XYZ file of C-alpha atoms in Angstrom:
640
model
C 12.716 -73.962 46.918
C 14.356 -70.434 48.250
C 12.820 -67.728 49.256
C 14.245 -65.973 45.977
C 12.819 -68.894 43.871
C 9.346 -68.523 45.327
C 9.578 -65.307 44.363
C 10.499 -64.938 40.751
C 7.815 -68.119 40.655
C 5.105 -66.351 42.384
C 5.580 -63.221 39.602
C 5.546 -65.526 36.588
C 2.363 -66.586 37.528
C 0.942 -63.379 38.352
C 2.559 -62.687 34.771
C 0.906 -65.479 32.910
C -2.574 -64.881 35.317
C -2.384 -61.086 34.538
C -1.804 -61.810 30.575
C -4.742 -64.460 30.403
C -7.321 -62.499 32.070
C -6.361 -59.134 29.724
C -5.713 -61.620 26.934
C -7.770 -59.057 25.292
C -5.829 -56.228 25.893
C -3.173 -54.315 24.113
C -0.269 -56.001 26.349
C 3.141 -57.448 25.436
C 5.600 -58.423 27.947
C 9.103 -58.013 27.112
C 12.672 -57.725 28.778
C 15.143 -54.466 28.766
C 16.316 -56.309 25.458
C 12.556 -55.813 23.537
C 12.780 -59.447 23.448
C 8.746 -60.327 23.576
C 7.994 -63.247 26.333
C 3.892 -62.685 26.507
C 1.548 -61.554 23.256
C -1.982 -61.323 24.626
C -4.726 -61.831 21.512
C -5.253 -57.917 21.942
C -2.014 -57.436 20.292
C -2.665 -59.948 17.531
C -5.725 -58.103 16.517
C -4.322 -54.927 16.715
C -0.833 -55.291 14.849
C -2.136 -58.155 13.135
C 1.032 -60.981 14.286
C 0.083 -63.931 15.592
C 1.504 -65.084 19.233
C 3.712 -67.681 17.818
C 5.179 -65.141 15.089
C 5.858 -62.502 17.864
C 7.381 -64.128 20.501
C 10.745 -64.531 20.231
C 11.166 -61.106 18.692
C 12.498 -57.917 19.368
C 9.760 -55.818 19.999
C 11.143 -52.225 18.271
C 12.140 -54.406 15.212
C 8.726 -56.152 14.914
C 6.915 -53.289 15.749
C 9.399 -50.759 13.529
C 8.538 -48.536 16.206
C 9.370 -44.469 15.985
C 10.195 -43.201 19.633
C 10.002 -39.700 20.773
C 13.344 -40.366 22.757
C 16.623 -42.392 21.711
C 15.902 -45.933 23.053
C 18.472 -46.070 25.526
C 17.625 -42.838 26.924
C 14.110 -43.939 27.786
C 16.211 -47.366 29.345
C 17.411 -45.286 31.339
C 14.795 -43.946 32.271
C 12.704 -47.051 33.497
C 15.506 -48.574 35.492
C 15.932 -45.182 37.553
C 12.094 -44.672 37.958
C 10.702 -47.875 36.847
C 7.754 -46.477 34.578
C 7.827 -44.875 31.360
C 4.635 -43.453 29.209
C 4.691 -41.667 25.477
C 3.423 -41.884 22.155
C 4.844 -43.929 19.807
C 4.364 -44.797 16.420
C 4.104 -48.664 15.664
C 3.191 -50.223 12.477
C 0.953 -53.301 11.696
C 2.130 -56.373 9.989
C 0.897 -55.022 6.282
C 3.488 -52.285 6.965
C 0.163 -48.807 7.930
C 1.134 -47.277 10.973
C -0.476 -47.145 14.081
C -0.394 -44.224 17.148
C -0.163 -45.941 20.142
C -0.119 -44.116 23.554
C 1.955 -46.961 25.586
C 2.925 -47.245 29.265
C 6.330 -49.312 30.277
C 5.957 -50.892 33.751
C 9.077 -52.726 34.960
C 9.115 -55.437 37.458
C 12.351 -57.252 38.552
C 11.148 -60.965 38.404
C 13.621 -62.666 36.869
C 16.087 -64.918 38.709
C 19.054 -62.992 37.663
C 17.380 -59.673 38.814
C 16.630 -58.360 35.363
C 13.851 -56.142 34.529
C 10.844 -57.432 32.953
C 8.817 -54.820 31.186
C 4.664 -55.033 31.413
C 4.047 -52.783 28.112
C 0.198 -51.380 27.718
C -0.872 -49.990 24.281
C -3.790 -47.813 23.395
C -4.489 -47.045 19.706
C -5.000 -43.494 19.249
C -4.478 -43.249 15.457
C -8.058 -41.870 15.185
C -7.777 -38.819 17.379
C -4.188 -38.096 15.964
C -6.059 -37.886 12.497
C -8.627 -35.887 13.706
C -5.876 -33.754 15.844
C -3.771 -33.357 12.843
C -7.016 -32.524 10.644
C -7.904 -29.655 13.455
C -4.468 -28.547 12.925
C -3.892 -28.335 9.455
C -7.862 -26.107 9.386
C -5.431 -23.912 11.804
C -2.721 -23.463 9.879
C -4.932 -23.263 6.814
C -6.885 -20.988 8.632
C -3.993 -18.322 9.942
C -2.809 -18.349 6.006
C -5.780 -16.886 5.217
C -5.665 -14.188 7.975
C -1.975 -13.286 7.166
C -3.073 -13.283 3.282
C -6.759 -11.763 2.780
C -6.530 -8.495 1.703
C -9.253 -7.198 3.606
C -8.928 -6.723 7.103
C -10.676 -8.975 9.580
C -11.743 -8.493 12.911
C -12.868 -10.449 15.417
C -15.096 -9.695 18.644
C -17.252 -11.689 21.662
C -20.317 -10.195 22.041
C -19.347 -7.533 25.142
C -17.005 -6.007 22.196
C -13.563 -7.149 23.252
C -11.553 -8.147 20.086
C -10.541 -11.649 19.769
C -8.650 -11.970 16.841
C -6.628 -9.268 14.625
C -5.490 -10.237 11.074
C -2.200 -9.014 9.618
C -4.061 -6.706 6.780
C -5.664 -5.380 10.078
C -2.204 -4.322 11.887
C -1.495 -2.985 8.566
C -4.673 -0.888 8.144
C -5.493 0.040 11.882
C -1.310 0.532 12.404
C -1.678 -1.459 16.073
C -0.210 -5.098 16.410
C -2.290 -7.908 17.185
C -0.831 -7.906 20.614
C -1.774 -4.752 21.139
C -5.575 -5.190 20.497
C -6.382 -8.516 21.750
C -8.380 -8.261 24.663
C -9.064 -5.337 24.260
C -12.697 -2.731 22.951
C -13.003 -2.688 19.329
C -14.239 0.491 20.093
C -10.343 1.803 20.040
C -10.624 1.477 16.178
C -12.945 4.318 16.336
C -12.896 8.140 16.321
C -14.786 9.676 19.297
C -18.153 10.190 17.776
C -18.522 6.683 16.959
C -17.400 4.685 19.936
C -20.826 5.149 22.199
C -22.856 4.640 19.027
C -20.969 1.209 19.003
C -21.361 0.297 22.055
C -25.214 1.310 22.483
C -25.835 -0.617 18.986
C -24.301 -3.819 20.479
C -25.786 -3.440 23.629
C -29.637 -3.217 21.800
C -29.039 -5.757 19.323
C -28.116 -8.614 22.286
C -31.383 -7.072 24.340
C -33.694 -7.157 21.150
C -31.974 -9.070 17.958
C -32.981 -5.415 16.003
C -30.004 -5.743 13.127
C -28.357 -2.297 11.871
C -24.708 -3.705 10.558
C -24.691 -7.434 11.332
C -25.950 -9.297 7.718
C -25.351 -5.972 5.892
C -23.016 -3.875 4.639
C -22.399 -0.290 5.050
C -19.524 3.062 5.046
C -18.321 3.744 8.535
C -15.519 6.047 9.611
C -12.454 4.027 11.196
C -9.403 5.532 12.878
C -6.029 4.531 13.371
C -3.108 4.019 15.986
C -2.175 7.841 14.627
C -5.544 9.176 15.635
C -6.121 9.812 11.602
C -9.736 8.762 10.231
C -10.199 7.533 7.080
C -13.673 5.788 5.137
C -13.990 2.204 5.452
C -16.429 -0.196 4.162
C -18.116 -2.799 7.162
C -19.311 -6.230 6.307
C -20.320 -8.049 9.914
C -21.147 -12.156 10.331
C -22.113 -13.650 13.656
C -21.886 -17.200 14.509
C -22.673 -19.066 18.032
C -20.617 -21.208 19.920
C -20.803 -22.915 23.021
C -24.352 -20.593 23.901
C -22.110 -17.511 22.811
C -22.038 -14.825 19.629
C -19.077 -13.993 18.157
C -18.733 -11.370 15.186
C -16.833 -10.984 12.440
C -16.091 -7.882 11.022
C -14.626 -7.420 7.101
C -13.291 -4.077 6.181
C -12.220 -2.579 3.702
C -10.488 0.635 3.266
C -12.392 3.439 0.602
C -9.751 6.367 1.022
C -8.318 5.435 -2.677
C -11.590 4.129 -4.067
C -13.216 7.865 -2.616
C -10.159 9.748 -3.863
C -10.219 7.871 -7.658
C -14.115 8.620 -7.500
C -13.552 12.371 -6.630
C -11.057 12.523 -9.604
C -13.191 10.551 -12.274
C -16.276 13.263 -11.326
C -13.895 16.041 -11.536
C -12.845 14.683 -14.787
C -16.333 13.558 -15.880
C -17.668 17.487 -14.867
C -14.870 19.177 -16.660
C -15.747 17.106 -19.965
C -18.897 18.448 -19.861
C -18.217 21.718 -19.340
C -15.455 21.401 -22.350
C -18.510 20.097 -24.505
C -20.454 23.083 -23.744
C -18.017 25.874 -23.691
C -16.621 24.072 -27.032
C -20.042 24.089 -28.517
C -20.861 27.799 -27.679
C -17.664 29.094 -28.579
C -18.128 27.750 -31.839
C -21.481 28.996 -32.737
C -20.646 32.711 -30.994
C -17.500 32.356 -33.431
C -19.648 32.269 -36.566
C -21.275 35.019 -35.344
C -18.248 36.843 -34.465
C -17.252 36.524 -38.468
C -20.671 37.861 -39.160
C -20.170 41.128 -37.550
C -16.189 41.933 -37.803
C -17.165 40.926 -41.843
C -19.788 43.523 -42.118
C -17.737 46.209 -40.091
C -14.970 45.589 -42.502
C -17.155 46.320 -45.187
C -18.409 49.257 -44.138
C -15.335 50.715 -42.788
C -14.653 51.031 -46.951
C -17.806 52.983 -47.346
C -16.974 56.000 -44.967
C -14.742 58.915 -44.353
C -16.175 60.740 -41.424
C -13.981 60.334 -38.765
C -15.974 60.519 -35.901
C -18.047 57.246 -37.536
C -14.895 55.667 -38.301
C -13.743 55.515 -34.643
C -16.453 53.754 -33.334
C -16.234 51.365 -36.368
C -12.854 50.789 -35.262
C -13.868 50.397 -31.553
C -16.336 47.889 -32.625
C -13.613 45.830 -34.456
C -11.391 46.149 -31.445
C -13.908 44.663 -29.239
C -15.083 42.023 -31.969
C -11.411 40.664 -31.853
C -11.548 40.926 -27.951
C -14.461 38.575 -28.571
C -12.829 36.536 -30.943
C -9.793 35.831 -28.590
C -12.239 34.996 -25.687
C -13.984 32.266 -27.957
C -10.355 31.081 -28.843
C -9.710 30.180 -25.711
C -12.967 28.627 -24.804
C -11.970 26.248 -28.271
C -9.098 25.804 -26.436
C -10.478 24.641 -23.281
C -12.697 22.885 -25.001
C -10.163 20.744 -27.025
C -11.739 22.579 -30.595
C -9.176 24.844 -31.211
C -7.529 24.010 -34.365
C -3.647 23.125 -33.821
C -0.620 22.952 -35.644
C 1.761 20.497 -34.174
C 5.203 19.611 -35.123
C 8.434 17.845 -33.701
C 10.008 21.025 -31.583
C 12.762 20.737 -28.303
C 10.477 22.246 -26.016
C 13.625 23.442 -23.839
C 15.055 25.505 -26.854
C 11.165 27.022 -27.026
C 11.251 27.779 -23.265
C 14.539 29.471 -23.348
C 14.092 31.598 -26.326
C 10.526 32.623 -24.971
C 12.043 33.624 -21.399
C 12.763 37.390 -22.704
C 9.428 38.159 -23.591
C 8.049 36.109 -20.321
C 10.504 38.955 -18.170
C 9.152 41.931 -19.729
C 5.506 40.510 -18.934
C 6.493 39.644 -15.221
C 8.337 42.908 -13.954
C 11.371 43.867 -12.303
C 10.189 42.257 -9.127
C 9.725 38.873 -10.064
C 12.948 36.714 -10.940
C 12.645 34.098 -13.894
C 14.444 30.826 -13.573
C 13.963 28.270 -16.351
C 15.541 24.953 -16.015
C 16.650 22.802 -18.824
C 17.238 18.834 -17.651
C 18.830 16.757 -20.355
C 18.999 17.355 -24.007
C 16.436 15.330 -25.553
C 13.264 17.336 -24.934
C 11.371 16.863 -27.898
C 7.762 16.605 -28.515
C 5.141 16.859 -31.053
C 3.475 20.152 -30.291
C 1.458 23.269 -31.455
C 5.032 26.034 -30.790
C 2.161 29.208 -30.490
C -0.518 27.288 -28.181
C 2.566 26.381 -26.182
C 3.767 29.683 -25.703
C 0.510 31.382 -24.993
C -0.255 28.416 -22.508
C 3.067 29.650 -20.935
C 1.892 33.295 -20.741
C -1.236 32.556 -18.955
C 0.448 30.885 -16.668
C 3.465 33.268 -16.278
C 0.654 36.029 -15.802
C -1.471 34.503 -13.423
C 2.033 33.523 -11.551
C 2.982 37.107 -11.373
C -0.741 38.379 -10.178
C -0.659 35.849 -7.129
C 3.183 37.267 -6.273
C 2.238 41.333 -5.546
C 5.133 41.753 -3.464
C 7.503 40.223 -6.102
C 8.622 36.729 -5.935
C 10.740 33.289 -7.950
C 8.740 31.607 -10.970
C 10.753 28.644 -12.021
C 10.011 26.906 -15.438
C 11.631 22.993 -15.600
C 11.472 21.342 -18.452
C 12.326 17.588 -18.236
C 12.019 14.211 -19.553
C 9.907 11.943 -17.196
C 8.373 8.270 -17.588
C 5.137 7.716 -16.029
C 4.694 3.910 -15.129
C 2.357 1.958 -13.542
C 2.491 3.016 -10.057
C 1.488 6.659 -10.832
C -1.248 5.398 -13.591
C -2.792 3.612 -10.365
C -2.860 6.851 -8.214
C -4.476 9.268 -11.114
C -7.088 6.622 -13.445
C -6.589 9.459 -16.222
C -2.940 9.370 -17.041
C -1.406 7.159 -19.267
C 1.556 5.451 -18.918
C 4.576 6.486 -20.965
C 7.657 8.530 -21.899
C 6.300 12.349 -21.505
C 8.332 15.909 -21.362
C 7.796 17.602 -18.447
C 6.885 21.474 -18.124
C 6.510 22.262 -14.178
C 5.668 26.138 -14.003
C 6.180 27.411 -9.817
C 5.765 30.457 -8.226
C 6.206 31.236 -4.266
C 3.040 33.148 -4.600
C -0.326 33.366 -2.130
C -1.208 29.557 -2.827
C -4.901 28.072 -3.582
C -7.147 27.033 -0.987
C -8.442 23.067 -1.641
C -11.779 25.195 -3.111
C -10.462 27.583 -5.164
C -7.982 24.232 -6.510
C -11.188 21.702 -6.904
C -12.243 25.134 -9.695
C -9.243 26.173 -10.692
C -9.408 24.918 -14.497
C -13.396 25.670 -14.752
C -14.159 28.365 -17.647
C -14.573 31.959 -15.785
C -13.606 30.822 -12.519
C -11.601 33.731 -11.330
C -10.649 34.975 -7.792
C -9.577 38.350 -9.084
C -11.575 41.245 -9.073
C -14.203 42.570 -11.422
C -12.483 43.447 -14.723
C -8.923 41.640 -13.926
C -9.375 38.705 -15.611
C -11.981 36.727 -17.734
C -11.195 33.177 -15.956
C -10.321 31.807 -19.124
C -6.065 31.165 -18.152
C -5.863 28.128 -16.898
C -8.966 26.215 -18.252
C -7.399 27.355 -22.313
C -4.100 25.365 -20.552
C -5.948 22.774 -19.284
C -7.621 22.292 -22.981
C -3.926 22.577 -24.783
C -2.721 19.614 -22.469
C -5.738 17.570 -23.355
C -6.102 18.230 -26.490
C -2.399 17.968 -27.457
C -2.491 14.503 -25.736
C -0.834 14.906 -22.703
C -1.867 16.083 -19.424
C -1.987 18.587 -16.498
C -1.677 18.839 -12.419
C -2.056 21.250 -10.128
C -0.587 21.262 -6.597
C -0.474 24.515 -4.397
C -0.949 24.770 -0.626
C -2.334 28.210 1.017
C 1.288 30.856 1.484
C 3.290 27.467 -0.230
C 3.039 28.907 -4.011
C 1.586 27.149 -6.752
C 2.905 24.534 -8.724
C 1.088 23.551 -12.759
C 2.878 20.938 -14.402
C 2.106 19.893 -18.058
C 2.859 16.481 -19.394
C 3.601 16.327 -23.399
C 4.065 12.922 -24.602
C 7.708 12.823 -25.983
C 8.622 12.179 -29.551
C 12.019 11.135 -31.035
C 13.122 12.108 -34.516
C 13.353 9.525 -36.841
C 17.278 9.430 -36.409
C 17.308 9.389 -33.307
C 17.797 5.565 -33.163
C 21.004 5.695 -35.947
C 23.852 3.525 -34.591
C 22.071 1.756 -31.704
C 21.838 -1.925 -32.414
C 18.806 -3.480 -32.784
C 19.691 -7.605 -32.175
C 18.416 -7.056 -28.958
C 22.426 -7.024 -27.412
C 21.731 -3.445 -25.598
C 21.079 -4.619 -22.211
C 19.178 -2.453 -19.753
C 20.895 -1.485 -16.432
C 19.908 -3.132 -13.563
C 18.293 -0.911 -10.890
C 20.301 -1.255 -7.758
C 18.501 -1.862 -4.177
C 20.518 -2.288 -1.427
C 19.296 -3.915 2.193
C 19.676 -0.511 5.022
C 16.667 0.313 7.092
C 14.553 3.886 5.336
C 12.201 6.148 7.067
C 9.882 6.713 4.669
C 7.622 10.074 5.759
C 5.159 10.727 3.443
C 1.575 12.353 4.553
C -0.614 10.783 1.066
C -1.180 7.298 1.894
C -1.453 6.431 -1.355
C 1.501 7.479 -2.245
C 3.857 6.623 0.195
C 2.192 2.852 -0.045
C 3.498 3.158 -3.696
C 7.060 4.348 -1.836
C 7.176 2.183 0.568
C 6.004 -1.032 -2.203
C 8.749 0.158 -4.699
C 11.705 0.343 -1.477
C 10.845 -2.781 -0.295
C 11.171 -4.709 -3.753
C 14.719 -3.193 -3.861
C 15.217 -4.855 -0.734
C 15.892 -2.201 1.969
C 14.104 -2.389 5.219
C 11.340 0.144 5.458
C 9.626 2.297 8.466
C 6.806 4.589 7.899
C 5.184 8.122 9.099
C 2.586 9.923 8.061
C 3.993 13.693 9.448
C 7.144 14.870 10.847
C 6.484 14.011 15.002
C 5.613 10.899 14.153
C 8.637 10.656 12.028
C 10.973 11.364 15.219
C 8.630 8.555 17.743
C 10.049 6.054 14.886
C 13.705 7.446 14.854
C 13.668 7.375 18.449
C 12.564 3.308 18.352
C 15.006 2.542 16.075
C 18.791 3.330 16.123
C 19.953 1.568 12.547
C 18.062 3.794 10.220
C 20.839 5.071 7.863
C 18.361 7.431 5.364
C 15.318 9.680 5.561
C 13.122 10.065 2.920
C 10.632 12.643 3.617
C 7.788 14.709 1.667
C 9.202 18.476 2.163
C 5.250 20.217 2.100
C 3.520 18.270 5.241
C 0.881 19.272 7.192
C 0.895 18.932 11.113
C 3.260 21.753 11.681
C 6.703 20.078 10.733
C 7.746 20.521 6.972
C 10.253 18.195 5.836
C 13.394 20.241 6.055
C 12.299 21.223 9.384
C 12.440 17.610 10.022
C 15.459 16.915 8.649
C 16.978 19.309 10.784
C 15.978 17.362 13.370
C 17.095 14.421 12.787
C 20.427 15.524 11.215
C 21.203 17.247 15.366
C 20.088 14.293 16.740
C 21.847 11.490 14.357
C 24.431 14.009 11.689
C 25.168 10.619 9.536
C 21.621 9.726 8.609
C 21.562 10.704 5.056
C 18.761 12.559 3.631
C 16.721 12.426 0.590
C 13.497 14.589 -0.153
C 10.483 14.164 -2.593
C 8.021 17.264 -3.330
C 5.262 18.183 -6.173
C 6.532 21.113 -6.824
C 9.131 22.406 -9.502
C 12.181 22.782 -7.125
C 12.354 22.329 -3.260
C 12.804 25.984 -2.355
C 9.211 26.909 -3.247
C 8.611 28.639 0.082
C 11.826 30.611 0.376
C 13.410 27.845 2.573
C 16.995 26.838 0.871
C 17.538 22.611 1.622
C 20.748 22.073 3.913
C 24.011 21.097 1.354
C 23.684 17.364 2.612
C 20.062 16.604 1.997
C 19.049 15.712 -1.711
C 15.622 16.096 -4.029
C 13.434 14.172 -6.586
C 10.479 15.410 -8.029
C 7.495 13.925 -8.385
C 6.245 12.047 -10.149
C 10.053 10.389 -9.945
C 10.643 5.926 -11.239
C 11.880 3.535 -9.678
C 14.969 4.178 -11.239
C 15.621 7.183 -10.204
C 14.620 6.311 -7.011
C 16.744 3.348 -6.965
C 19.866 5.782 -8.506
C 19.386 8.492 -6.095
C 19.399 6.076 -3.064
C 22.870 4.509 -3.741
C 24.203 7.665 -4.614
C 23.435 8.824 -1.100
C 23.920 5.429 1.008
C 27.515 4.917 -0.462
């Protein structure tokens, strides 16, 4: 025998010793070919072939293994380094798979100096199933973080945050990156963060619970340094000997804001109850007395007694106007509607609204559209109109613009959601602005309140604005109020609109009139807008068009977001801001640093020059409260 022979002799039988001791084992023995030469019983139980079925056989094809690598790659592999290890999936005679973590070996035995392959298999199909099952909690458990509406926070117990849900960047403004690993306290203002800290600090020293279990209204504060209410639900849990806490929040700035309006609303109901019910009674007694003046105003001829008789009628009617427009307020008044174009009312009322403002105030009336119409009391209107032209012209001294718009708006969901009280629907319009003085937030939160006055003693009974405020109720519409302090003062009335019964002559009705499709478009918008709730409703409404959307709440932040991103192509900004940079002062701004961003401006008030301050010929308006048409409209026009 050669030495070669001995050789290749000697392995065999450390083959065949090797494979009857481990006869237990997971072990096959096979060429570079996968043609099986040893099947120890291991492999019989496992992949349930017995030795004299497997032998023989190609060991992929038996097996219908799955490979990580092509085959011939990981051939390759084990003739240049003689060893190969992976995880492979095999499957079992009754065709279930099986995870195997197997290790390739290869010995040159044979007489022709081929490779033989010692191939060890470990079945691991129980921790893949439990590693798949830890996986899929994962990914079932980051869907709920990206998804929950409420924000979730995470901290250890030293108060470094852990884990940052996406309604979290959205609410707190930072990026998960930016917060992990970092004090949760930097999600507070000032005033809170060493209250934090000492809370956590006692309740690890003594277990004494103030938040954790409960509930409660903190104050929050965002990547902006603005604050805002939020409500704090906190869990704790222990793992491995340590606490971690989870923190639920919810943000309360709408749900304050809606509460603020419904007890506004609720308070000036009552007040409308009582004022209603007084006026009434001091009415009857009202006829009582001008009825017995008139009588006795028959009965004499001295003249002396018949001037105070008449002064006493003059003041009874004084009285009897007063108690009108308590009824009014009050939503008792008697009216007398009927289908009138409430733009052919305005403009033949304008002559007599002149004469009552003066040669120092200029009159604008604006007419949108032609079909104005409403169902409406023509008398209440105009003396709605007067009280507001005359408290106009007392808050403009110096002289001044009042500007009366009239046009035909749809109200739709989005704006129900931001005031509970308004209804959705087709309304006209009636936005009465002067560049007056401006109300403080105070004198606003009273402005409609029976005898709230800021004039002096004998100027005025109070009674303006809460008999308009009555008219819009009662005539089924509705009324706002914005002004800011030197801005002017904006009241807009919303009368449902009404259609003749012609109006609809000639349109078919076999449902072939289709309704235009509102464009979007897919360019990047800086939305600035300093109500969140109203620029969410913005930003929601852009982004279903399909445009690309980046927000700010004021002007400076406006330009930090211009500055990060060179592709914005419009602006879309709130002109009245607070923070010291209006919107046209912004857009001047921007339009030096980038001239071809185009520009588009939203404001509450009747027309975008309420301060004096003219908008540059490129930039463009909508008033508020403006559709998603309109938006959608005014967009394109701009854009292309």
């Amino acid at each position: 025998m050669s030495g070669n022979t001995a050789i290749v002799a000697t392995t065999e039988n450390l083959l065949n010793a090797v494979a009857n001791v481990l006869d237990d084992a997971n072990l096959i023995v096979h060429g570079l070919d996968g043609v099986i030469s040893r099947w120890t019983g291991g492999c019989e139980q496992l992949y349930g072939w017995q030795r004299s079925e497997a032998i023989g056989k190609v060991v992929y094809d038996l097996l219908a293994a799955q490979f990580p690598l092509p085959l011939d790659e990981i051939r390759r592999h084990i003739q240049t380094h003689h060893v190969w290890e992976g995880e492979v999936v095999h499957h079992h005679k009754d065709g279930h798979p099986i995870f195997a973590a197997t290790r390739w070996v290869a010995v040159n035995s044979s007489r022709d100096g081929a490779a033989i392959i010692i191939q060890t298999n470990n079945d691991i199909t129980d921790m893949k199933k439990v590693q798949n099952d830890l996986a899929g909690r994962e990914a079932h458990l980051r869907s709920i973080l990206d998804t929950v509406p409420e924000a979730m926070v995470v901290i250890d117990e030293t108060g470094i945050i852990t884990s940052f849900s996406a309604a979290a960047e959205r609410l707190f403004g930072y990026s998960s990156e930016e917060v992990v690993g970092r004090s949760v306290n930097l999600l507070m203002p000032a005033s809170a963060k060493e209250v934090h800290d000492n809370y956590l600090a006692r309740y690890i020293r003594t277990g004494e619970r103030r938040i954790i279990g409960y509930g409660r209204v903190v104050i929050g504060q965002r990547k902006d340094r603005s604050v805002f209410p939020m409500e704090l639900a906190v869990g704790e849990a222990i793992t491995n000997g340590k606490r971690i806490f989870t923190g639920f929040i919810r943000d309360l700035t709408s749900r304050h804001k809606i509460e603020e309006e419904l007890r506004q609303s609720q308070k000036m109901e009552a007040i409308g109850q009582l004022t209603g019910g007084l006026a009434h009674d001091f009415n009857n007694l009202l006829t009582v007395i001008s009825g017995n003046l008139e009588m006795i105003e028959n009965k004499l001829s001295d003249e002396k007694l018949l001037a105070l008789l008449h002064e006493a009628q003059d003041a009874s009617e004084d009285g009897a106007k007063l108690t009108g427009q308590l009824l009014a307020f009050g939503r008792r008044q008697p009216l007398n509607p009927e289908l009138v174009d409430v733009g052919g009312l305005v403009s033949g009322f304008a002559n007599l609204l002149r004469r009552t403002l003066g040669e120092t105030i200029e009159l604008r009336t604006i007419v949108n559209g032609t079909s104005n119409e409403a169902l409406v009391d023509a008398s209440q209107f105009q003396n709605a109109l007067l009280n507001l032209a005359l408290n106009a012209r007392d808050a403009m001294p110096r002289g001044g613009k009042l500007t009366i718009d009239i046009s035909r708006v749809k109200l739709d969901v989005d704006y129900a959601q931001m005031y509970p009280h308004v209804r959705t629907g087709d309304y006209v319009l009636i936005s009465v602005t002067d560049t007056g003085t401006g109300m403080t937030p105070e004198v606003k939160e009273k402005a409609f309140e029976p005898f709230f006055t800021t004039k002096g003693v004998g100027s005025g009974t109070g009674l303006g604005l809460s008999m308009v405020y009555g008219f819009a109720k009662q005539s089924g519409g509705n009324i706002q109020l914005y002004s800011e302090p030197g801005q002017g003062t904006s009241v807009r009335i919303f009368l449902p609109a009404t259609q003749r019964a012609n109006a609809g002559v000639g349109l078919p009705d076999d449902g072939s009139r289709k309704i235009a499709e509102i464009p979007g478009g897919t360019e990047k918008i800086l939305v600035v807008e300093d109500d969140p709730r109203v620029r969410r409703v913005a930003v929601s409404r852009l982004t279903d068009f399909g445009y690309s959307i980046i927000e700010a709440s004021n002007g400076v932040e406006a330009l930090d977001r211009l500055a990060q991103n060179e592709d914005i192509a419009l602006l879309f900004t709130d002109i009245v801001m607070p923070g010291g940079m209006t919107g046209d002062e912004l857009a001047a701004e921007v339009r030096a640093w980038r001239p071809n961003i185009r520009v588009l401006f939203t404001s509450g008030y009747a027309e975008p020059a309420i301060a004096g301050r003219e908008l540059a010929q490129s930039g463009s308006w909508l008033k508020k409260p403006y559709t998603a048409r309109e938006l959608a409209v005014r967009l394109r026009e701009l854009l292309d």
